[in-house]
Structure formats: C-alpha cells, structure tokens
C-alpha cells in the first residue's frame, strides 16, 4: 500500500489560476505562487489528499516550452516559494506531484540557444532529434529539427542520447532534494521512448520511497506504459470520454464496457491497473459544460470516485464552473479564480458539497481504493456495481434517467446498508438490497454490521447531499459574466409560465401517489414523468371548469401552448448561436422537441 493508492487528487494549472501574464518577460520574480497557499486548506476541506500542479518551471508562455528546469517560472515567484508551498502542503497532509515536461524543450532553453549560436560546432547539437543544418524552420534559424505536435516552438529532445537522459535524471533528483516533491506527471508520455521512461523509473525508485510516476497517455493499451519497469499510472482518457458521453447518450453500457476492458487489462485485479481518472483537466472542456443535462453532474462524479482508479478534480470544477474549448486558445479552460469568491461554497453550492462528501467517503472506505470490481446491474440508464475488500462490500448505484428507478442487487455481509450520501437505510434480505435510485442521481451503499450505529460509519453524511444537489444549482460569483442560460430562463419564467413550474419545495401529485404505495417492484420506474404533448396535460382530456367543452377555448388553449413551445425553441436556438455555430442537425433536434417540460429543462441546462 502506497500513498497514491488512496489518493484523491486536486489538479491546478498555476499560471491560469494565479492570473499570470501569458508571456514571460523574464524579469524580476512576482510571487504569485504564494496566493495559492489558501487553496491548500480548501483541497483538504473537499476531501483531497494529493495535488498535481504544473507546469511550474521557467518558460516563455503556457509553461510547456521549458526554458529552465531548475528555476520556478518568474511569473510565479522563486524557488524558495515552491519549497515553502510544498512544505505547507505536506504539513496539511497533501502530497505533491509536478508536471515533468521531458519530451521537448522551448527555444529559450540553453542547449537550443547554443545550437543557434554555434551551429555544427555546438556540443548540444545531438540533444535534439533530426537537427539538419541544410534545412530551415518557421523562425528562419537556418536549420531544421523535429518538433512536437507540429509546433516549432517545442523541440523534441533526443531521448536516446545518454547525456540528455543523465541531465533529465539529475533534474528529477534536484526537484526532490530542493522541493521534496512526491511524484511527477510526465507530459506527452505517449510519444516518449520506453527505455527513456524506464530510466526515469529507476531514478524514481532511487530518490524517495513511493515516488509516483504518472504519464499523459491519450489512447492505446495502457499496460504498455503501466508496469513494473515503466510508469505507475497514466491518464485515463478512455474513461474520461465514456463518463460524459455515456451520460449524455443515456448509455451506461459505454461506461461499463470501458471499465470492464480496462479492468481486464490489469488482469481483473484491483491492483492491476490503477489509472488516473478525471472528468476534465486543463486541456479539455469543463464537465459542467460537456453535460447535456447538468443534473448528471451527480452520477458522473459518483462514478469518478467509486470506479477502479485514482480520482482527480480540476480546480474550479468543484464549484460547477463552465469552460468551453476555443479554436485558438485554452484560456477559458484555465481561468483565474479568487477563492474568496467561493467562501460559502461548502454551505451553499450543491456541487461543492457533493464533491466534499465524495472525498470523505472515498478516504473513509478502503474498498473504494483497494476493492475488486463486480458489475451487478447494467441497463442503458441504470448501472450498479460493487467494490469489495477486507470483508466489506460497498454497492454503488447510479441512474441517469429523469425518473426514479428501483433496483434489487446483491449485497455483502451486514444486516443493513446505509446510503453514504443520503443517510437512507435499507435492510439486507436474502443477501440482496432493494433501493430506490433517484432520478439523475445515485448512491454509495455502505454496510452496517449488527450492533453498529450510523455514527460509527465514518464518511456517511449527516445531511442529504443528494437532495441538495438535485434541487439547487451552483451560484457563480458576481464578478463572473452572467450566464446566457440563466438570463433566458428568467425571461421564460415571465413569458411562458415557468414561475408556476414545480419547485423543489413542492410535491407533485405523482410523487404523493408514489409515497402512498407500500412498495414498488424492483425494475419499475418509481416515478412516472411521461412526456406530455401540448394540450394533453390532463391525460388526453381537455376540461374546463364546466363539464361542457368549449371549442373556442380549446383552440385558444392549443394556440397558446404552441406559442409557448415556439418561444422556448427560439430561445434555445438563440443561446446556441451565441455559443457557436449551429448545425442543421442541432436545429432539427430543437425543432423536433415539442415537449414543454423538456424544453424548459433544456433552457435551464445552459445555467
């Protein structure tokens, strides 16, 4: 058992979070890193015990075009600031890993500058791949070289050169000695030479016990990188894609099959392949933006924290902020934030409360870190699995449908199970539990042994987190730009009667009917939310206060309903057009949706 086996990561892109200038003037250090010290206690409050932060070292721009591996970026401060920052993380129980950009350097790196100056006579001409003094590049240097990703700004290091390897290995030793870090995330590991990474692994074993190497790998057979000789873990882009698209498409099969395939890669053992799981990061759109139904924030994150692997939260996403990838810039994915703007998030923001609860639950139950994985139920919109370790079996149930769903699934030892997010208790009958999984929600069911009290189960909430997450939306700081969706939704309340829609404090007739029933059979929809076409709100009967139908009134009512639908469709298309190009298929999807409640939810989803 190593610290990273039980890690819950927080991910910070420091140049963005601190609001550092986009370009480095290489002038006097500005101590922006120190402004992140309050974020350390915030990480701990939301249940994180590890930090991935980077890039940090001197570079000319976004941080991945390194100028000096042994000097903190002057836009962030000096080396003393980083030493103190890591020490404070350790004091608060937070492990720290840094970005290691060892595949390429920037053009201001000393070795490349020497090649520019001395050309064929430079002792560093073999530090880079395919340097050709008969060629040229976009900077008109009078020679060409192999770059990374098609960018001449990033020059590919010659990883077969033993001098280069020794230099990078010494950089790792320096980072551990100077800053006392606990691991490294290798940038662009999927294009690095395997024997090069194996040399880095040998240094990792040497510098510090349980020093963790995690690599950025997009796709492929992850076991090529994750093994005893190379890396400890890689980024799980397979699961990242499945988590958001599986919920958007109401297709839990995509998620379950991805998990099964990855679990099989590791030999169907919980310790076989511990991947770095995430739902967003500094290179991809925010999860709150990607989700078509914002309510799916709940099942997505329950899965993130309970499926095999090491979970990670990207800074700001615990508040439910949005970030859309732009054509020529990632700035919207890497915003500057003020923690003081979210001072009340743990009390008032349902997203933050959910993430904090999941962090506590994850750390309280070793089965979620070390337990084997067993699929229990799988349907398009419902999914259940268990994690078992040391005699404890935890059952996870999720539902991305707009209606509640009753599941009957196998359970482990215990007389009673309790929902760690809701506090609800269910009895074990013949080795199984029957649970009602809320619409667009989920639960982590923890066993209570005979004679054990709820208070004994660490990690179980004392308030119903799920109820709060379902009924509230995250509030954004005043300083942020008001969201278009919220503006339109407010306007719709005035124009199409949204103010009369059921709110969280009201109980619909169907809900009262469900509550009155003594039991619901497993597999049944617990609460019907049948789509109603305009004019059919009363079960197909159009009734006035009088028993006699009035044809004129019916026609007016139908016209009014059609007008409401058209207004909602126009509002949705207007928001879409502001956010980017609207394709013919997107337009058809909107115009073919003639269901009032569905359109209202669509408008609200932009908030």
Short mmCIF file of N, CA and C in Angstrom, two decimals, residues 424-520:
data_model
loop_
_atom_site.label_atom_id
_atom_site.label_comp_id
_atom_site.label_asym_id
_atom_site.label_seq_id
_atom_site.Cartn_x
_atom_site.Cartn_y
_atom_site.Cartn_z
N UNK A 424 -30.00 7.27 4.05
CA UNK A 424 -31.12 6.34 4.00
C UNK A 424 -30.65 4.93 4.35
N UNK A 425 -31.47 4.19 5.11
CA UNK A 425 -31.16 2.81 5.49
C UNK A 425 -32.04 1.83 4.72
N UNK A 426 -31.44 0.70 4.32
CA UNK A 426 -32.20 -0.38 3.68
C UNK A 426 -31.74 -1.70 4.30
N UNK A 427 -32.65 -2.62 4.45
CA UNK A 427 -32.34 -3.92 5.04
C UNK A 427 -31.83 -4.89 3.98
N UNK A 428 -30.95 -5.78 4.41
CA UNK A 428 -30.48 -6.88 3.56
C UNK A 428 -31.46 -8.04 3.71
N UNK A 429 -32.03 -8.47 2.59
CA UNK A 429 -32.97 -9.58 2.59
C UNK A 429 -32.46 -10.65 1.62
N UNK A 430 -32.17 -11.83 2.17
CA UNK A 430 -31.64 -12.93 1.34
C UNK A 430 -30.40 -12.51 0.56
N UNK A 431 -29.55 -11.73 1.22
CA UNK A 431 -28.30 -11.33 0.60
C UNK A 431 -28.42 -10.24 -0.45
N UNK A 432 -29.57 -9.55 -0.49
CA UNK A 432 -29.79 -8.52 -1.51
C UNK A 432 -30.42 -7.29 -0.86
N UNK A 433 -30.27 -6.17 -1.54
CA UNK A 433 -30.94 -4.94 -1.09
C UNK A 433 -31.80 -4.41 -2.23
N UNK A 434 -32.94 -3.83 -1.85
CA UNK A 434 -33.82 -3.18 -2.81
C UNK A 434 -33.79 -1.69 -2.51
N UNK A 435 -33.35 -0.91 -3.51
CA UNK A 435 -33.14 0.53 -3.28
C UNK A 435 -33.82 1.34 -4.37
N UNK A 436 -34.29 2.50 -4.00
CA UNK A 436 -34.86 3.44 -4.95
C UNK A 436 -33.78 4.45 -5.32
N UNK A 437 -33.35 4.42 -6.58
CA UNK A 437 -32.29 5.32 -7.03
C UNK A 437 -32.94 6.54 -7.65
N UNK A 438 -32.65 7.69 -7.10
CA UNK A 438 -33.30 8.92 -7.52
C UNK A 438 -32.97 9.26 -8.97
N UNK A 439 -33.90 9.98 -9.60
CA UNK A 439 -33.69 10.44 -10.97
C UNK A 439 -32.41 11.24 -11.08
N UNK A 440 -31.63 10.95 -12.12
CA UNK A 440 -30.37 11.66 -12.37
C UNK A 440 -29.50 11.72 -11.11
N UNK A 441 -29.43 10.59 -10.44
CA UNK A 441 -28.67 10.55 -9.20
C UNK A 441 -27.98 9.22 -8.99
N UNK A 442 -27.69 8.94 -7.76
CA UNK A 442 -27.00 7.70 -7.43
C UNK A 442 -26.73 7.65 -5.94
N UNK A 443 -26.13 6.57 -5.50
CA UNK A 443 -25.84 6.41 -4.09
C UNK A 443 -24.70 5.43 -3.90
N UNK A 444 -24.00 5.59 -2.78
CA UNK A 444 -22.94 4.68 -2.36
C UNK A 444 -23.44 3.99 -1.10
N UNK A 445 -23.75 2.71 -1.20
CA UNK A 445 -24.37 1.97 -0.10
C UNK A 445 -23.30 1.26 0.71
N UNK A 446 -23.22 1.62 2.00
CA UNK A 446 -22.19 1.12 2.91
C UNK A 446 -22.84 0.18 3.92
N UNK A 447 -22.23 -0.98 4.19
CA UNK A 447 -22.85 -1.93 5.11
C UNK A 447 -22.73 -1.50 6.56
N UNK A 448 -23.81 -1.73 7.30
CA UNK A 448 -23.80 -1.58 8.76
C UNK A 448 -23.85 -2.98 9.36
N UNK A 449 -22.86 -3.33 10.13
CA UNK A 449 -22.83 -4.64 10.76
C UNK A 449 -23.76 -4.66 11.97
N UNK A 450 -24.10 -5.83 12.44
CA UNK A 450 -25.02 -5.97 13.55
C UNK A 450 -24.46 -5.27 14.79
N UNK A 451 -25.27 -4.44 15.38
CA UNK A 451 -24.86 -3.70 16.56
C UNK A 451 -24.13 -2.41 16.25
N UNK A 452 -23.84 -2.15 14.98
CA UNK A 452 -23.11 -0.95 14.60
C UNK A 452 -24.11 0.18 14.36
N UNK A 453 -23.74 1.38 14.76
CA UNK A 453 -24.60 2.53 14.62
C UNK A 453 -24.13 3.38 13.45
N UNK A 454 -25.06 4.15 12.89
CA UNK A 454 -24.72 5.02 11.77
C UNK A 454 -23.57 5.95 12.10
N UNK A 455 -23.52 6.42 13.34
CA UNK A 455 -22.45 7.34 13.74
C UNK A 455 -21.08 6.69 13.68
N UNK A 456 -21.05 5.35 13.69
CA UNK A 456 -19.77 4.65 13.65
C UNK A 456 -19.17 4.62 12.25
N UNK A 457 -20.00 4.87 11.24
CA UNK A 457 -19.55 4.75 9.86
C UNK A 457 -18.99 6.08 9.39
N UNK A 458 -17.71 6.23 9.46
CA UNK A 458 -17.09 7.46 9.01
C UNK A 458 -17.33 7.63 7.52
N UNK A 459 -17.52 8.86 7.11
CA UNK A 459 -17.76 9.14 5.71
C UNK A 459 -19.23 9.28 5.37
N UNK A 460 -20.14 8.71 6.19
CA UNK A 460 -21.56 8.83 5.92
C UNK A 460 -22.02 10.23 6.31
N UNK A 461 -22.74 10.89 5.43
CA UNK A 461 -23.11 12.28 5.66
C UNK A 461 -24.17 12.39 6.75
N UNK A 462 -24.26 13.58 7.34
CA UNK A 462 -25.30 13.85 8.33
C UNK A 462 -26.43 14.67 7.72
N UNK A 463 -26.32 14.95 6.42
CA UNK A 463 -27.39 15.64 5.70
C UNK A 463 -27.54 14.94 4.36
N UNK A 464 -28.69 15.15 3.73
CA UNK A 464 -28.95 14.50 2.45
C UNK A 464 -28.31 15.31 1.32
N UNK A 465 -27.09 14.93 0.94
CA UNK A 465 -26.36 15.63 -0.11
C UNK A 465 -27.09 15.52 -1.44
N UNK A 466 -27.68 14.36 -1.72
CA UNK A 466 -28.35 14.13 -2.99
C UNK A 466 -29.54 15.04 -3.17
N UNK A 467 -30.29 15.25 -2.11
CA UNK A 467 -31.46 16.11 -2.19
C UNK A 467 -31.05 17.53 -2.51
N UNK A 468 -29.97 17.98 -1.88
CA UNK A 468 -29.48 19.33 -2.15
C UNK A 468 -29.00 19.45 -3.59
N UNK A 469 -28.25 18.46 -4.07
CA UNK A 469 -27.71 18.51 -5.43
C UNK A 469 -28.82 18.49 -6.46
N UNK A 470 -29.91 17.79 -6.18
CA UNK A 470 -31.00 17.70 -7.14
C UNK A 470 -31.82 18.97 -7.20
N UNK A 471 -31.92 19.69 -6.08
CA UNK A 471 -32.84 20.81 -6.00
C UNK A 471 -32.20 22.17 -6.17
N UNK A 472 -30.86 22.23 -6.15
CA UNK A 472 -30.19 23.52 -6.21
C UNK A 472 -29.21 23.55 -7.36
N UNK A 473 -28.93 24.76 -7.82
CA UNK A 473 -27.91 24.96 -8.83
C UNK A 473 -26.76 25.74 -8.22
N UNK A 474 -25.52 25.52 -8.67
CA UNK A 474 -24.40 26.27 -8.10
C UNK A 474 -24.52 27.74 -8.42
N UNK A 475 -24.20 28.59 -7.44
CA UNK A 475 -24.22 30.02 -7.65
C UNK A 475 -22.83 30.48 -8.03
N UNK A 476 -22.74 31.23 -9.14
CA UNK A 476 -21.46 31.74 -9.59
C UNK A 476 -21.19 33.10 -8.93
N UNK A 477 -19.92 33.43 -8.71
CA UNK A 477 -19.59 34.73 -8.11
C UNK A 477 -20.11 35.87 -8.95
N UNK A 478 -20.42 36.98 -8.30
CA UNK A 478 -20.96 38.14 -9.00
C UNK A 478 -20.00 38.64 -10.06
N UNK A 479 -18.69 38.51 -9.81
CA UNK A 479 -17.71 39.06 -10.73
C UNK A 479 -17.68 38.33 -12.06
N UNK A 480 -18.22 37.08 -12.09
CA UNK A 480 -18.22 36.34 -13.34
C UNK A 480 -19.32 36.87 -14.24
N UNK A 481 -19.13 36.69 -15.55
CA UNK A 481 -20.12 37.10 -16.53
C UNK A 481 -21.39 36.31 -16.33
N UNK A 482 -22.52 37.00 -16.34
CA UNK A 482 -23.79 36.30 -16.15
C UNK A 482 -24.01 35.33 -17.29
N UNK A 483 -24.48 34.16 -16.95
CA UNK A 483 -24.68 33.12 -17.95
C UNK A 483 -25.91 33.39 -18.79
N UNK A 484 -25.78 33.17 -20.11
CA UNK A 484 -26.88 33.43 -21.01
C UNK A 484 -28.08 32.58 -20.66
N UNK A 485 -27.84 31.34 -20.28
CA UNK A 485 -28.94 30.43 -19.98
C UNK A 485 -29.81 30.94 -18.84
N UNK A 486 -29.17 31.48 -17.80
CA UNK A 486 -29.95 31.94 -16.66
C UNK A 486 -30.79 33.15 -17.03
N UNK A 487 -30.22 34.04 -17.89
CA UNK A 487 -30.98 35.20 -18.32
C UNK A 487 -32.24 34.77 -19.08
N UNK A 488 -32.05 33.85 -20.02
CA UNK A 488 -33.19 33.41 -20.83
C UNK A 488 -34.20 32.67 -19.97
N UNK A 489 -33.69 31.83 -19.04
CA UNK A 489 -34.61 31.08 -18.17
C UNK A 489 -35.46 32.03 -17.35
N UNK A 490 -34.85 33.10 -16.83
CA UNK A 490 -35.61 34.07 -16.06
C UNK A 490 -36.67 34.74 -16.93
N UNK A 491 -36.28 35.05 -18.16
CA UNK A 491 -37.23 35.68 -19.06
C UNK A 491 -38.36 34.71 -19.40
N UNK A 492 -38.02 33.45 -19.57
CA UNK A 492 -39.04 32.45 -19.87
C UNK A 492 -40.03 32.33 -18.71
N UNK A 493 -39.55 32.51 -17.48
CA UNK A 493 -40.44 32.44 -16.33
C UNK A 493 -41.55 33.46 -16.46
N UNK A 494 -41.21 34.63 -17.03
CA UNK A 494 -42.20 35.69 -17.15
C UNK A 494 -43.13 35.44 -18.33
N UNK A 495 -42.58 34.89 -19.43
CA UNK A 495 -43.34 34.85 -20.67
C UNK A 495 -44.10 33.57 -20.90
N UNK A 496 -43.63 32.43 -20.37
CA UNK A 496 -44.32 31.18 -20.68
C UNK A 496 -44.74 30.43 -19.42
N UNK A 497 -44.80 31.10 -18.30
CA UNK A 497 -45.38 30.48 -17.11
C UNK A 497 -44.46 29.57 -16.36
N UNK A 498 -43.15 29.73 -16.50
CA UNK A 498 -42.22 28.86 -15.78
C UNK A 498 -42.30 29.07 -14.27
N UNK A 499 -42.78 30.27 -13.88
CA UNK A 499 -42.85 30.52 -12.44
C UNK A 499 -43.84 29.59 -11.76
N UNK A 500 -44.71 28.96 -12.53
CA UNK A 500 -45.67 28.02 -11.95
C UNK A 500 -45.20 26.59 -12.02
N UNK A 501 -43.97 26.37 -12.54
CA UNK A 501 -43.45 25.01 -12.61
C UNK A 501 -43.16 24.50 -11.22
N UNK A 502 -43.21 23.18 -11.02
CA UNK A 502 -42.96 22.63 -9.67
C UNK A 502 -41.56 22.97 -9.20
N UNK A 503 -41.41 23.46 -8.00
CA UNK A 503 -40.11 23.77 -7.43
C UNK A 503 -39.72 22.69 -6.45
N UNK A 504 -38.51 22.81 -5.91
CA UNK A 504 -38.02 21.78 -5.02
C UNK A 504 -38.84 21.62 -3.74
N UNK A 505 -39.55 22.68 -3.32
CA UNK A 505 -40.30 22.58 -2.07
C UNK A 505 -41.73 22.07 -2.29
N UNK A 506 -42.12 21.93 -3.57
CA UNK A 506 -43.47 21.49 -3.85
C UNK A 506 -43.47 20.00 -4.13
N UNK A 507 -44.58 19.35 -3.85
CA UNK A 507 -44.71 17.92 -4.11
C UNK A 507 -45.75 17.71 -5.18
N UNK A 508 -45.32 17.05 -6.27
CA UNK A 508 -46.26 16.79 -7.35
C UNK A 508 -47.21 15.67 -6.97
N UNK A 509 -48.35 15.67 -7.67
CA UNK A 509 -49.35 14.66 -7.41
C UNK A 509 -48.78 13.26 -7.57
N UNK A 510 -47.95 13.08 -8.62
CA UNK A 510 -47.38 11.75 -8.85
C UNK A 510 -46.48 11.34 -7.71
N UNK A 511 -45.77 12.30 -7.11
CA UNK A 511 -44.88 11.97 -6.01
C UNK A 511 -45.69 11.52 -4.80
N UNK A 512 -46.83 12.18 -4.52
CA UNK A 512 -47.66 11.77 -3.41
C UNK A 512 -48.19 10.37 -3.61
N UNK A 513 -48.53 10.07 -4.87
CA UNK A 513 -49.04 8.74 -5.18
C UNK A 513 -47.99 7.69 -4.91
N UNK A 514 -46.74 7.97 -5.31
CA UNK A 514 -45.65 7.01 -5.09
C UNK A 514 -45.41 6.81 -3.61
N UNK A 515 -45.40 7.91 -2.85
CA UNK A 515 -45.12 7.80 -1.43
C UNK A 515 -46.21 6.99 -0.73
N UNK A 516 -47.43 7.04 -1.26
CA UNK A 516 -48.53 6.34 -0.62
C UNK A 516 -48.46 4.84 -0.82
N UNK A 517 -47.74 4.41 -1.86
CA UNK A 517 -47.64 2.98 -2.11
C UNK A 517 -46.74 2.33 -1.06
N UNK A 518 -47.09 1.13 -0.66
CA UNK A 518 -46.29 0.44 0.34
C UNK A 518 -44.99 -0.06 -0.24
N UNK A 519 -44.98 -0.45 -1.51
CA UNK A 519 -43.76 -0.96 -2.12
C UNK A 519 -43.84 -0.79 -3.62
N UNK A 520 -42.68 -0.78 -4.26
CA UNK A 520 -42.59 -0.73 -5.71
C UNK A 520 -41.76 -1.90 -6.15
#
